[in-house]
Amino acid sequence: MKPSEKEEEFFARMEFEKKKKIEEEKHKRLAEEEKKRLKQLHYMHCPKCGMELIEIDYKGIKIDECSECEGIWLDAGELETVAKLEKTGLDKFFSIFKK
Ligand SMILES: [Zn+2]
């Protein structure tokens, strides 16, 4: 290989790396925008039926109940908190949702 060919190869590789980086950045940005869009679309909506969730605060636990299918959704770590409630607390917890 002539020295100039090696140089060309080097610059082509540099060019490729640069463009790859730009593409990767674009993908990252798109993923962020898509995440934001999905969050706006789904925030406080039932994961099963897509209807609005009603948020209830019980002893610092934020419980979301679906206004349509009556599914109950908990945020991260809240199931553990609910599981630690004693029997009467648990009964009160469920009576909130009884009709
Ligand atoms: Zn629902």
mmCIF file of C-alpha atoms and ligand atoms in Angstrom:
data_model
loop_
_atom_site.group_PDB
_atom_site.id
_atom_site.type_symbol
_atom_site.label_atom_id
_atom_site.label_comp_id
_atom_site.label_asym_id
_atom_site.label_seq_id
_atom_site.Cartn_x
_atom_site.Cartn_y
_atom_site.Cartn_z
ATOM 1 C CA MET A 1 0.000 0.000 0.000
ATOM 2 C CA LYS A 2 1.255 3.489 -0.833
ATOM 3 C CA PRO A 3 1.405 5.934 2.054
ATOM 4 C CA SER A 4 -1.288 8.097 0.435
ATOM 5 C CA GLU A 5 -3.682 5.115 0.292
ATOM 6 C CA LYS A 6 -3.175 4.516 3.963
ATOM 7 C CA GLU A 7 -3.980 8.140 4.577
ATOM 8 C CA GLU A 8 -7.162 7.891 2.525
ATOM 9 C CA GLU A 9 -8.199 4.836 4.462
ATOM 10 C CA PHE A 10 -7.550 6.659 7.690
ATOM 11 C CA PHE A 11 -9.655 9.663 6.669
ATOM 12 C CA ALA A 12 -12.448 7.467 5.361
ATOM 13 C CA ARG A 13 -12.522 5.687 8.677
ATOM 14 C CA MET A 14 -12.560 9.023 10.523
ATOM 15 C CA GLU A 15 -15.418 10.185 8.339
ATOM 16 C CA PHE A 16 -17.313 6.971 8.999
ATOM 17 C CA GLU A 17 -16.794 7.201 12.760
ATOM 18 C CA LYS A 18 -17.962 10.813 12.733
ATOM 19 C CA LYS A 19 -21.115 10.019 10.773
ATOM 20 C CA LYS A 20 -21.832 6.980 12.906
ATOM 21 C CA LYS A 21 -21.638 9.159 15.992
ATOM 22 C CA ILE A 22 -24.064 11.681 14.485
ATOM 23 C CA GLU A 23 -26.491 8.863 13.653
ATOM 24 C CA GLU A 24 -26.203 7.421 17.141
ATOM 25 C CA GLU A 25 -26.932 10.833 18.643
ATOM 26 C CA LYS A 26 -29.950 11.157 16.373
ATOM 27 C CA HIS A 27 -31.248 7.756 17.481
ATOM 28 C CA LYS A 28 -30.751 8.656 21.105
ATOM 29 C CA ARG A 29 -32.639 11.901 20.626
ATOM 30 C CA LEU A 30 -35.441 10.124 18.795
ATOM 31 C CA ALA A 31 -35.677 7.554 21.557
ATOM 32 C CA GLU A 32 -35.932 10.363 24.126
ATOM 33 C CA GLU A 33 -38.614 12.140 22.108
ATOM 34 C CA GLU A 34 -40.500 8.891 21.608
ATOM 35 C CA LYS A 35 -40.322 8.206 25.338
ATOM 36 C CA LYS A 36 -41.654 11.678 26.082
ATOM 37 C CA ARG A 37 -44.420 11.269 23.526
ATOM 38 C CA LEU A 38 -45.448 7.891 24.917
ATOM 39 C CA LYS A 39 -45.406 9.225 28.451
ATOM 40 C CA GLN A 40 -47.675 12.112 27.499
ATOM 41 C CA LEU A 41 -49.946 9.695 25.695
ATOM 42 C CA HIS A 42 -50.153 7.125 28.482
ATOM 43 C CA TYR A 43 -49.614 9.092 31.675
ATOM 44 C CA MET A 44 -52.389 8.424 34.195
ATOM 45 C CA HIS A 45 -54.171 6.127 31.802
ATOM 46 C CA CYS A 46 -55.054 2.517 32.561
ATOM 47 C CA PRO A 47 -52.522 0.103 31.034
ATOM 48 C CA LYS A 48 -55.345 -2.320 30.272
ATOM 49 C CA CYS A 49 -58.216 -0.293 28.897
ATOM 50 C CA GLY A 50 -56.615 3.125 28.337
ATOM 51 C CA MET A 51 -59.171 5.094 30.369
ATOM 52 C CA GLU A 52 -58.310 7.764 32.935
ATOM 53 C CA LEU A 53 -56.930 6.727 36.304
ATOM 54 C CA ILE A 54 -58.181 8.254 39.530
ATOM 55 C CA GLU A 55 -55.449 8.813 42.086
ATOM 56 C CA ILE A 56 -56.208 8.205 45.737
ATOM 57 C CA ASP A 57 -53.789 8.970 48.557
ATOM 58 C CA TYR A 58 -53.998 6.493 51.423
ATOM 59 C CA LYS A 59 -51.418 6.734 54.205
ATOM 60 C CA GLY A 60 -48.939 8.181 51.750
ATOM 61 C CA ILE A 61 -49.548 5.434 49.224
ATOM 62 C CA LYS A 62 -50.640 6.798 45.895
ATOM 63 C CA ILE A 63 -53.108 4.322 44.490
ATOM 64 C CA ASP A 64 -54.451 4.690 40.994
ATOM 65 C CA GLU A 65 -57.802 3.184 40.211
ATOM 66 C CA CYS A 66 -59.128 2.930 36.687
ATOM 67 C CA SER A 67 -62.361 4.826 36.134
ATOM 68 C CA GLU A 68 -63.507 2.171 33.685
ATOM 69 C CA CYS A 69 -62.335 -1.376 34.487
ATOM 70 C CA GLU A 70 -61.668 -0.703 38.208
ATOM 71 C CA GLY A 71 -58.163 -2.091 37.996
ATOM 72 C CA ILE A 72 -55.883 -0.880 40.771
ATOM 73 C CA TRP A 73 -52.342 0.203 39.945
ATOM 74 C CA LEU A 74 -49.467 0.909 42.265
ATOM 75 C CA ASP A 75 -46.241 2.818 41.717
ATOM 76 C CA ALA A 76 -42.815 1.285 42.261
ATOM 77 C CA GLY A 77 -42.310 0.153 45.857
ATOM 78 C CA GLU A 78 -45.935 0.664 46.856
ATOM 79 C CA LEU A 79 -46.857 -2.999 46.742
ATOM 80 C CA GLU A 80 -44.276 -3.584 49.487
ATOM 81 C CA THR A 81 -45.858 -0.780 51.544
ATOM 82 C CA VAL A 82 -49.347 -2.202 51.060
ATOM 83 C CA ALA A 83 -48.087 -5.695 51.942
ATOM 84 C CA LYS A 84 -46.804 -4.334 55.265
ATOM 85 C CA LEU A 85 -50.238 -3.016 56.307
ATOM 86 C CA GLU A 86 -51.821 -4.946 59.153
ATOM 87 C CA LYS A 87 -55.195 -6.655 58.652
ATOM 88 C CA THR A 88 -57.371 -3.666 59.665
ATOM 89 C CA GLY A 89 -55.291 -1.320 57.554
ATOM 90 C CA LEU A 90 -55.636 -3.676 54.649
ATOM 91 C CA ASP A 91 -59.419 -3.935 55.122
ATOM 92 C CA LYS A 92 -59.664 -0.135 55.194
ATOM 93 C CA PHE A 93 -57.491 0.009 52.125
ATOM 94 C CA PHE A 94 -59.795 -2.273 50.166
ATOM 95 C CA SER A 95 -62.982 -0.647 51.507
ATOM 96 C CA ILE A 96 -61.934 2.569 49.739
ATOM 97 C CA PHE A 97 -62.583 0.858 46.449
ATOM 98 C CA LYS A 98 -65.778 -0.957 47.427
ATOM 99 C CA LYS A 99 -68.966 0.420 46.003
HETATM 100 ZN ZN ZN B 1 -58.948 0.159 32.956
#
